[in-house]
Coordinates of C-alpha atoms and ligand atoms in Angstrom, one line a residue:
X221 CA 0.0 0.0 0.0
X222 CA 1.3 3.7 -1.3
X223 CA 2.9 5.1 1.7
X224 CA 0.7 3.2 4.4
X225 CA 2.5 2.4 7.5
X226 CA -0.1 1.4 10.0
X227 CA 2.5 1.4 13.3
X228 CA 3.4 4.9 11.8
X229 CA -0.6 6.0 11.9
X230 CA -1.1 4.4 15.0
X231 CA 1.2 7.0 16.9
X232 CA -1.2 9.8 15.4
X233 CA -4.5 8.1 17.9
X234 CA -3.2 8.9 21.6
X235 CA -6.6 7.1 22.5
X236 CA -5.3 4.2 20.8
X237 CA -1.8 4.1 23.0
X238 CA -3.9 3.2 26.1
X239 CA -3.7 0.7 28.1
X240 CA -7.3 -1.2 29.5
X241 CA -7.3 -3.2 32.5
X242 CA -3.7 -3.4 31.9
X243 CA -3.6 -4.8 28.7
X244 CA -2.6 -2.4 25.2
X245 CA -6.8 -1.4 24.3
X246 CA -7.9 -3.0 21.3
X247 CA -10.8 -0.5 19.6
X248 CA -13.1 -2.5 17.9
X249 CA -16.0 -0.2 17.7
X250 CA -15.8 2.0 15.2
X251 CA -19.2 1.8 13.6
X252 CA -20.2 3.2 17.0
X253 CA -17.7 5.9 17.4
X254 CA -13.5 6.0 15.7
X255 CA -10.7 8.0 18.2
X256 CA -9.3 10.8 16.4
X257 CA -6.1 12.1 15.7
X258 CA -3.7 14.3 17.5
X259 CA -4.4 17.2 14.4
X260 CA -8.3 16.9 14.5
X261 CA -7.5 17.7 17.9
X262 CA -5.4 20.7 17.4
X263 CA -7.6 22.0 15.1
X264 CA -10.0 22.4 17.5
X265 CA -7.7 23.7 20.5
X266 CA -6.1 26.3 17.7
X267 CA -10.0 27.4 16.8
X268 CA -10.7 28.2 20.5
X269 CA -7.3 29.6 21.3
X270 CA -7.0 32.0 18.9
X271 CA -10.8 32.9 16.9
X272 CA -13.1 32.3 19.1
X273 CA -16.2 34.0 18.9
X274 CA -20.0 33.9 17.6
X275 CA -20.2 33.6 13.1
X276 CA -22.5 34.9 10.8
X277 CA -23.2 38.5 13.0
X278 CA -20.1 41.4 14.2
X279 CA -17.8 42.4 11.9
X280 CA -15.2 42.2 14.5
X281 CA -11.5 40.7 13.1
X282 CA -12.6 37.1 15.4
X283 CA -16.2 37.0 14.1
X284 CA -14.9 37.3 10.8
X285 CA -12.6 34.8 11.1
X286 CA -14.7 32.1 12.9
X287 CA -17.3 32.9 9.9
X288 CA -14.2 31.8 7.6
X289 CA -13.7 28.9 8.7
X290 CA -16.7 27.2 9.4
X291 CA -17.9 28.4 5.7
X292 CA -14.3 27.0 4.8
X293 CA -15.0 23.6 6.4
X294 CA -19.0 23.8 4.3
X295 CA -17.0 24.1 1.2
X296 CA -14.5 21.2 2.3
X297 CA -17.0 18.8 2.9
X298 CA -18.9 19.9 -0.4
X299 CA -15.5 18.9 -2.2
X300 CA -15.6 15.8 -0.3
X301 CA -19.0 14.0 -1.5
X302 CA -19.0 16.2 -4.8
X303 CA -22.0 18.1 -4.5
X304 CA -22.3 20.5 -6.6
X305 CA -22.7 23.9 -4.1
X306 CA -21.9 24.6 -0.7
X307 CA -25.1 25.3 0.0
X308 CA -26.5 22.1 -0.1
X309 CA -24.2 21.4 2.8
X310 CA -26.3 21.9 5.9
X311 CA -24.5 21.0 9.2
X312 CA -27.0 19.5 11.7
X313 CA -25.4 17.5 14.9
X314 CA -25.3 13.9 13.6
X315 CA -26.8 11.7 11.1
X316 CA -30.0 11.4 13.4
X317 CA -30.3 14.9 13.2
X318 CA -30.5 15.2 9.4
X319 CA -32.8 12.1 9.4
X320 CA -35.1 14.0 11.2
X321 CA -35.1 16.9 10.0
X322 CA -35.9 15.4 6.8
X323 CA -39.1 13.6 8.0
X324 CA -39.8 16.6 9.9
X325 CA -39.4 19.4 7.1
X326 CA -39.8 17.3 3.9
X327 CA -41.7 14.3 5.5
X328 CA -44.6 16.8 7.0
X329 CA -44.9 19.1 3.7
X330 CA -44.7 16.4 1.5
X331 CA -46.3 13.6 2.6
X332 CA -50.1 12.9 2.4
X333 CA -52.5 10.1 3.9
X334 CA -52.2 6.5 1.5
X335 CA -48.2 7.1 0.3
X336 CA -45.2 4.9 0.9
X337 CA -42.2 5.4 3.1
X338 CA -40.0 2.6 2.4
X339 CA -36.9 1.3 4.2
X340 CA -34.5 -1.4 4.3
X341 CA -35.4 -4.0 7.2
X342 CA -31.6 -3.5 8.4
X343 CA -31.8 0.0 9.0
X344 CA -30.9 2.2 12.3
X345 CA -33.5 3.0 14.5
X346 CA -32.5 6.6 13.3
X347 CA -34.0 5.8 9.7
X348 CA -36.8 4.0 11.2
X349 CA -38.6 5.5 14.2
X350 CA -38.9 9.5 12.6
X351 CA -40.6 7.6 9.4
X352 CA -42.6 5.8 11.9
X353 CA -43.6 9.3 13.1
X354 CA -44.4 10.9 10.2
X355 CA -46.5 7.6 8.6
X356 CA -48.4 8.0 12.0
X357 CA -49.4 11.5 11.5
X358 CA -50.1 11.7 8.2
X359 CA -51.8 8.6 7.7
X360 CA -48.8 7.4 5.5
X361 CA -47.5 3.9 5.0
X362 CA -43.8 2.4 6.1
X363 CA -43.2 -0.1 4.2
X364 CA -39.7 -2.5 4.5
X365 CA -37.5 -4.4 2.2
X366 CA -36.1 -7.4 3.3
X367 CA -32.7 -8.9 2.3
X368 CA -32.3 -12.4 1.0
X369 CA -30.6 -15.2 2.8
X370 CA -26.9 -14.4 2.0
X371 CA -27.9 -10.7 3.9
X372 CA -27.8 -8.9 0.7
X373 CA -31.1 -7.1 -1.6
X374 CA -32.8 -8.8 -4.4
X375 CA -33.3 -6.0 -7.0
X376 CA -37.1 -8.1 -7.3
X377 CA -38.1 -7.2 -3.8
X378 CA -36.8 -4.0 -4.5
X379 CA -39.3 -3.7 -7.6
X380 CA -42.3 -5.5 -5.5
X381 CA -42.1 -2.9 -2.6
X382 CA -41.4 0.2 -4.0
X383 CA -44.6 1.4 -6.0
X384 CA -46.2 4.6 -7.8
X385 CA -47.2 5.5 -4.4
X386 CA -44.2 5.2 -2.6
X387 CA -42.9 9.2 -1.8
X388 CA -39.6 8.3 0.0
X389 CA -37.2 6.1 0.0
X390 CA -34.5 5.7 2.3
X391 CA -31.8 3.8 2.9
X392 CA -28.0 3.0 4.8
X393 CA -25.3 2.4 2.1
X394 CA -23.6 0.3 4.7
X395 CA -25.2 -1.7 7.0
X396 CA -24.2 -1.4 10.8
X397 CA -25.0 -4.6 12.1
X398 CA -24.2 -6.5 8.9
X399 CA -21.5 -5.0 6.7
X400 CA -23.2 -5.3 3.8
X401 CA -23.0 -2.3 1.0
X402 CA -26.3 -1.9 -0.6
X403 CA -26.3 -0.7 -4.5
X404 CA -27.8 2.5 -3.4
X405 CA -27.4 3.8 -7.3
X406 CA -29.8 1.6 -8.3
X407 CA -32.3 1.9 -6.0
X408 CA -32.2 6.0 -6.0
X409 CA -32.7 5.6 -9.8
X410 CA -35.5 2.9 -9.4
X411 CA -37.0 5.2 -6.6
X412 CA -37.0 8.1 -9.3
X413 CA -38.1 6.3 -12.2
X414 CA -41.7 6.2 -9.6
X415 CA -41.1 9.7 -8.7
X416 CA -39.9 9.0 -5.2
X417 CA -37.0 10.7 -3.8
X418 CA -34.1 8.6 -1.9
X419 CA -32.4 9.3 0.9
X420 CA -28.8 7.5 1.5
X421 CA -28.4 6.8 5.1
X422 CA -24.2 7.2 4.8
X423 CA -23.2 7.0 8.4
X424 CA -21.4 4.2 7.8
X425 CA -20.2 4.6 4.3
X426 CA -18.7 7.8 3.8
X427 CA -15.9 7.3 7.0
X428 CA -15.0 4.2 4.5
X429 CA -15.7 4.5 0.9
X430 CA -15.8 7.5 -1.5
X431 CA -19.3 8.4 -2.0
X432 CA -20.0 11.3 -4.7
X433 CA -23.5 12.5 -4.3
X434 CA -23.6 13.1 -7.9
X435 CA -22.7 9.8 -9.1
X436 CA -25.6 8.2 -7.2
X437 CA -27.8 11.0 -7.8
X438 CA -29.2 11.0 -4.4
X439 CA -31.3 13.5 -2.9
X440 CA -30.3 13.6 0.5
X441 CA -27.3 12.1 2.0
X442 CA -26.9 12.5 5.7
X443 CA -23.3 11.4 7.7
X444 CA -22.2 12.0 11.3
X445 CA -18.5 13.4 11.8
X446 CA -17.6 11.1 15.3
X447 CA -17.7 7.7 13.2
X448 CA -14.9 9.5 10.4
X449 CA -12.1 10.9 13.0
X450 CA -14.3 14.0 13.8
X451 CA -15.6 15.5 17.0
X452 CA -19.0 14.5 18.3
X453 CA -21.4 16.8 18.1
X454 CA -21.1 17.7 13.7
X455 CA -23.3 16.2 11.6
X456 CA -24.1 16.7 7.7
X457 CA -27.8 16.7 5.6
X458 CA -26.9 17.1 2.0
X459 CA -29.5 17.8 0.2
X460 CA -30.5 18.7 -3.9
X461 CA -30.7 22.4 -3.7
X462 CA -34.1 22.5 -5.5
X463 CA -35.4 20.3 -2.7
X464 CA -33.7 22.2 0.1
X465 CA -35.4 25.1 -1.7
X466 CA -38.8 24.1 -1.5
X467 CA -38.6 22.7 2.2
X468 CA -39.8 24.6 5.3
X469 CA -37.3 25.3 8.2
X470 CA -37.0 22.8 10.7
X471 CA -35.8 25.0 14.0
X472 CA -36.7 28.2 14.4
X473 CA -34.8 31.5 15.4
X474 CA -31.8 33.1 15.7
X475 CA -29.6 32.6 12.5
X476 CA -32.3 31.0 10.2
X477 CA -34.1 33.9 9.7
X478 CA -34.4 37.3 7.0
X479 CA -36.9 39.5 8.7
X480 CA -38.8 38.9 11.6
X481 CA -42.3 41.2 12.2
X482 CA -44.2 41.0 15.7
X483 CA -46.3 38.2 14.0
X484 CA -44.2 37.0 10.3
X485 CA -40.6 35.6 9.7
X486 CA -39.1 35.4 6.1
X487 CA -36.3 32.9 6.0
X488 CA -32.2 32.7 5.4
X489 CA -31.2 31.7 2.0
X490 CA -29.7 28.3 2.0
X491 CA -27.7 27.1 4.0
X492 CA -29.2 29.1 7.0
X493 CA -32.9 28.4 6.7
X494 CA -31.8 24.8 8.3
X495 CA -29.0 26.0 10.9
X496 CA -30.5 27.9 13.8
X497 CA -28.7 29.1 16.8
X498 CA -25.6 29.3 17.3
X499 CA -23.4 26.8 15.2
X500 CA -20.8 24.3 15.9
X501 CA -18.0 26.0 14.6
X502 CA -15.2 24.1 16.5
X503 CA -17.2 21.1 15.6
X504 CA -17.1 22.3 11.9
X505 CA -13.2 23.1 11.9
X506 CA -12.6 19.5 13.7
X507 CA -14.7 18.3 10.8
X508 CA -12.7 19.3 8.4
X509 CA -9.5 18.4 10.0
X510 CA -10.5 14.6 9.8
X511 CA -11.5 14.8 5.8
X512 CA -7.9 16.5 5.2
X513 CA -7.0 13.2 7.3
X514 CA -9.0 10.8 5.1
X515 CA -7.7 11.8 2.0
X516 CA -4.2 12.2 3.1
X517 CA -4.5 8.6 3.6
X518 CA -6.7 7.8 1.0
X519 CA -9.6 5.6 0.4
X520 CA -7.7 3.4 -1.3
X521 CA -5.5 1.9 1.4
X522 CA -8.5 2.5 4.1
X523 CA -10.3 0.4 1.9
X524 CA -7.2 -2.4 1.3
X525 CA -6.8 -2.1 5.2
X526 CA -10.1 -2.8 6.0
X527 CA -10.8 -5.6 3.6
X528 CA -7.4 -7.7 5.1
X529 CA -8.3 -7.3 8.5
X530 CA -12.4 -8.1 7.9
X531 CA -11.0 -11.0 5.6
X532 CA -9.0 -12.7 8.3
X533 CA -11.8 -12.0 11.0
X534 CA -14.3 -13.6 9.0
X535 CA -11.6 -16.5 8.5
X536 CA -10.6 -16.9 11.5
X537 CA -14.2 -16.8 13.3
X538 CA -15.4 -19.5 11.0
X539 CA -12.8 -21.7 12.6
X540 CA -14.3 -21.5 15.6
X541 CA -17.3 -23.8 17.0
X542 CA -19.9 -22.5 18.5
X543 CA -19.6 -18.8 16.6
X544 CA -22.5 -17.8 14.0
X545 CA -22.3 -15.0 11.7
X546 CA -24.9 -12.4 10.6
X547 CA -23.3 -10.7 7.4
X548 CA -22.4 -11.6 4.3
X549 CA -19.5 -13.9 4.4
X550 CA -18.0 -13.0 0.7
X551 CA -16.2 -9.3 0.8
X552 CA -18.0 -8.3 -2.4
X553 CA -19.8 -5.1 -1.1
X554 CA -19.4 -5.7 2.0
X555 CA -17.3 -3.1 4.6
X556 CA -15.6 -4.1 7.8
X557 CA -18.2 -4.7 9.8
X558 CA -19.1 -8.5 11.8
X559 CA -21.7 -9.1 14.0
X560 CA -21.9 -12.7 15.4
X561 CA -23.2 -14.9 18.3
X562 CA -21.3 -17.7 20.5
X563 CA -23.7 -20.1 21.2
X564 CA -24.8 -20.1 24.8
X565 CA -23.1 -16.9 25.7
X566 CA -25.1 -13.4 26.3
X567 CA -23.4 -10.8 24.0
X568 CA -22.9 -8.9 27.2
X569 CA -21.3 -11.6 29.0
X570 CA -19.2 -11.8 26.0
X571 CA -18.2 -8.3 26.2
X572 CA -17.6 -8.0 29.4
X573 CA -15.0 -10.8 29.2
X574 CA -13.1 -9.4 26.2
X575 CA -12.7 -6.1 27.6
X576 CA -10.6 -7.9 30.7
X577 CA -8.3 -8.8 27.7
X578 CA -7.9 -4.9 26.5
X579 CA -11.1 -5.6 24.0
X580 CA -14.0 -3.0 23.2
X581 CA -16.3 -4.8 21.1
X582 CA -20.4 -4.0 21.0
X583 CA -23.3 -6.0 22.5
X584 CA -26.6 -6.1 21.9
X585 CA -29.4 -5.0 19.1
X586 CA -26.7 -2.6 17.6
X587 CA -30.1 -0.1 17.2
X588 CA -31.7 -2.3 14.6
X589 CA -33.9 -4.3 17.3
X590 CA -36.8 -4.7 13.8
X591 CA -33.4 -6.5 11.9
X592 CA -33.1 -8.7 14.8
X593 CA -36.2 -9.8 15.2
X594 CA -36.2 -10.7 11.4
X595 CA -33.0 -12.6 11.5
X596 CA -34.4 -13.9 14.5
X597 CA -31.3 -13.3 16.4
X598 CA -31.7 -12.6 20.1
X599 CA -28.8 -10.5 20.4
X600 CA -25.6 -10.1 19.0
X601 CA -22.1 -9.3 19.4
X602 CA -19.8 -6.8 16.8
X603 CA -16.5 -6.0 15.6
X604 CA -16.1 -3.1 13.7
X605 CA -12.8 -2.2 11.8
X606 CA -11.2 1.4 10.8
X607 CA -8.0 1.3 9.2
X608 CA -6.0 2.0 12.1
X609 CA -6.5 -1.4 13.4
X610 CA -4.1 -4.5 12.4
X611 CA -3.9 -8.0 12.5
X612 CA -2.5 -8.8 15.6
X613 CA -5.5 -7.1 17.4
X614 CA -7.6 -9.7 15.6
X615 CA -5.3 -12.2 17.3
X616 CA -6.2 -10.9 20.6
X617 CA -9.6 -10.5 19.9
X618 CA -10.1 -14.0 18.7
X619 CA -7.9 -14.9 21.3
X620 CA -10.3 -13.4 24.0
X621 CA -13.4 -15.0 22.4
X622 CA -11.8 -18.5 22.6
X623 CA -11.7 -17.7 26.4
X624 CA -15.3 -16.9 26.9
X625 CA -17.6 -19.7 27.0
X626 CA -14.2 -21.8 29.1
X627 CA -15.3 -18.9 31.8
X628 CA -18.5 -19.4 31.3
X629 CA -18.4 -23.1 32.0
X630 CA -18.3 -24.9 29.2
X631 CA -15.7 -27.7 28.4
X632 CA -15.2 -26.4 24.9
Ligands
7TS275 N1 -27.3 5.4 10.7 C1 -26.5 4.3 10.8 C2 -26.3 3.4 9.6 C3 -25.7 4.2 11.9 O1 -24.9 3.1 12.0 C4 -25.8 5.1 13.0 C5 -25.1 4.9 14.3 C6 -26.7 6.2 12.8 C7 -27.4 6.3 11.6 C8 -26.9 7.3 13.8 O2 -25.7 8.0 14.0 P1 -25.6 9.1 15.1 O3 -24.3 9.7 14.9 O4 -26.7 10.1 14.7 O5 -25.9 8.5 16.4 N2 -24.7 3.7 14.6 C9 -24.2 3.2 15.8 C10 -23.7 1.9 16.0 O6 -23.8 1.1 15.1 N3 -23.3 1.8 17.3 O7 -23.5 3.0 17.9 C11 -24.0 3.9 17.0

């Protein structure tokens, strides 16, 4: 790999130097959050040593300059996913925020009693429960597709479930729980050959993959910045200006607004009719310092990285008795995510075990408690890769696992 020294990268994660219950801390759950590096951290430090100060009002030399660089970090994350102006970049505080300000702005104006929301059974309870909302008040109807036995979507079910009513329809590029990487191309343009709009769901994606809003010709795209080296806190709706347009503010007040009467408001111009109060600028500038990471790296090698280390996972946990996994076992679109069960083990038990060994996996319904219940899985453990991890953490890992049901009792 060009320039890729993982050791090297390691040294920029001071999270990652850690020691946990005395053993060297093996991360291995990034879909839920990644630790970031030394100059996303600076970034922010630098932005509240030396500009601090309120954007978008004063003219004074610091309000100026915070106003710089949170538009600067808009425009960088524009470049990023390609759209084609800045002001389709609207920075929310995490995916679930841009979710629902969808449903809640484009959901409420544009959705009438007898349409179709449809979803992916696999999504996050943050693409599920504000549709839920929405088809509750207005009468509407969420609708799910389900994924065929090797975890993946058969364009036919596709076809069968999205119809000439269907209004929306949204879904997660990557799966959290699974891995798998859905053709969301195809479905945004099968979704607008019924006149639906789509909605990508790329929490999980863009930290990993490039993902060019243009190319799939999505309408929205949302993405939070903790799961791609950023700070909590900084989140991101893209959206197809002429929709943004047409869409009534979500929050209301300072910021967001034109004119304001004793009884009228006219609204900001985009991006401001969606951003009201007082913005995350340091989250903004911490933002940008993790996509200047990214692509100093390159999604090639995080992508090379990734695939290695899911590859032997998914080896070596097939060795193993007693382990079952939910995911697609081939690493044709699929990312570095693996959820699996030991038999006879609660995932928490499981958890709690690893972690004596320096592990941090997840337990439980990973947020997608309708998936579970389809897969008929009680509940679940997870690994989830970035590319800072290597090889010999999957050693430990497996290595912890083998110990887990010996604790637990059993002879094998
Ligand atoms: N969509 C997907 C596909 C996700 O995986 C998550 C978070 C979200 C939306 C919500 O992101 P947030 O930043 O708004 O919270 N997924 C997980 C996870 O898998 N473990 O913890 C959070």
């Amino acid at each position: 790999m060009k320039g890729f020294n993982v050791e090297e990268i390691r040294k920029d994660f001071p999270t990652l130097m850690q020691k946990v219950n005395g053993k060297p801390l093996v991360y291995l759950d990034n879909a839920a959050t990644t630790h970031k590096p030394i100059s996303v951290l600076n970034a922010m430090q630098d932005y509240y040593e030396k500009f601090n100060a309120n954007p978008n009002r004063g003219a004074h030399f610091l309000g100026v300059s915070a106003t710089e660089l949170y538009e600067n970090a808009r425009e960088r994350v524009r470049q990023f996913i390609n759209a084609k102006s800045a002001r389709e970049i609207i920075f929310t505080r995490n995916a679930t925020e841009s979710l629902n300000l969808i449903a809640y702005s484009y959901g409420m104006k544009f959705i009438d009693e007898g349409d179709e929301i449809v979803v992916l059974i696999s999504e996050h309870h943050s693409n599920i429960v504000p549709w839920q909302k929405i088809a509750h008040m207005k009468k509407a109807i969420l609708k799910y597709i389900y994924l065929n036995h090797e975890y993946r979507l058969d364009m036919e079910e596709v076809q069968t479930k999205i119809t000439d009513r269907t209004k929306i329809v949204s879904l997660a590029q990557m799966s959290n729980v699974l891995g798998t990487i859905f053709p969301v191309k195809e479905i945004a343009e099968y979704a607008h050959s019924k006149g639906a709009i789509a909605i990508v769901d790329g929490a999980q994606s863009v930290p990993h993959m490039k993902v060019d809003v243009q190319d799939l010709n999505t309408d929205f795209l949302v993405f939070s910045g903790h799961k791609m080296l950023g700070p909590m806190g900084i989140g991101v709706l893209y959206g197809k200006k002429e929709l943004l347009e047409k869409m009534p503010p979500f929050l209301m007040g300072g910021d967001m607004i034109e004119y304001v009467e004793e009884q009228t408001t006219t609204f900001a111009e985009l991006p401001r009719k969606f951003e009201a109060g007082t913005p995350n600028v340091e989250g903004a500038v911490g933002l940008k310092a993790a996509i200047d990471y990214i692509e100093e790296i390159g999604f090639e090698n995080i992508n090379e990285q990734e695939m290695e280390l899911t590859a032997y996972a998914l080896e070596r946990l097939r060795e193993m008795p007693h382990v079952k996994i939910y995911g697609p076992i081939d690493l044709k679109d699929r990312g570095g995510v693996i959820t699996f069960s030991l038999e006879g083990c609660h995932p928490h038990d499981v958890s709690t075990i690893v972690d004596t060994c320096g592990v941090a996996l997840r337990a439980g319904h990973h947020c997608a408690q309708p998936l579970m219940k389809y897969l008929k899985a009680p509940a679940t453990s997870r690994i989830s890769f970035y590319f800072y991890n290597t090889k010999e953490e999957v050693d430990i890992f497996i290595d912890s696992l083998k110990r887990v049901r010996k604790w637990l009792g059993y002879e094998s």
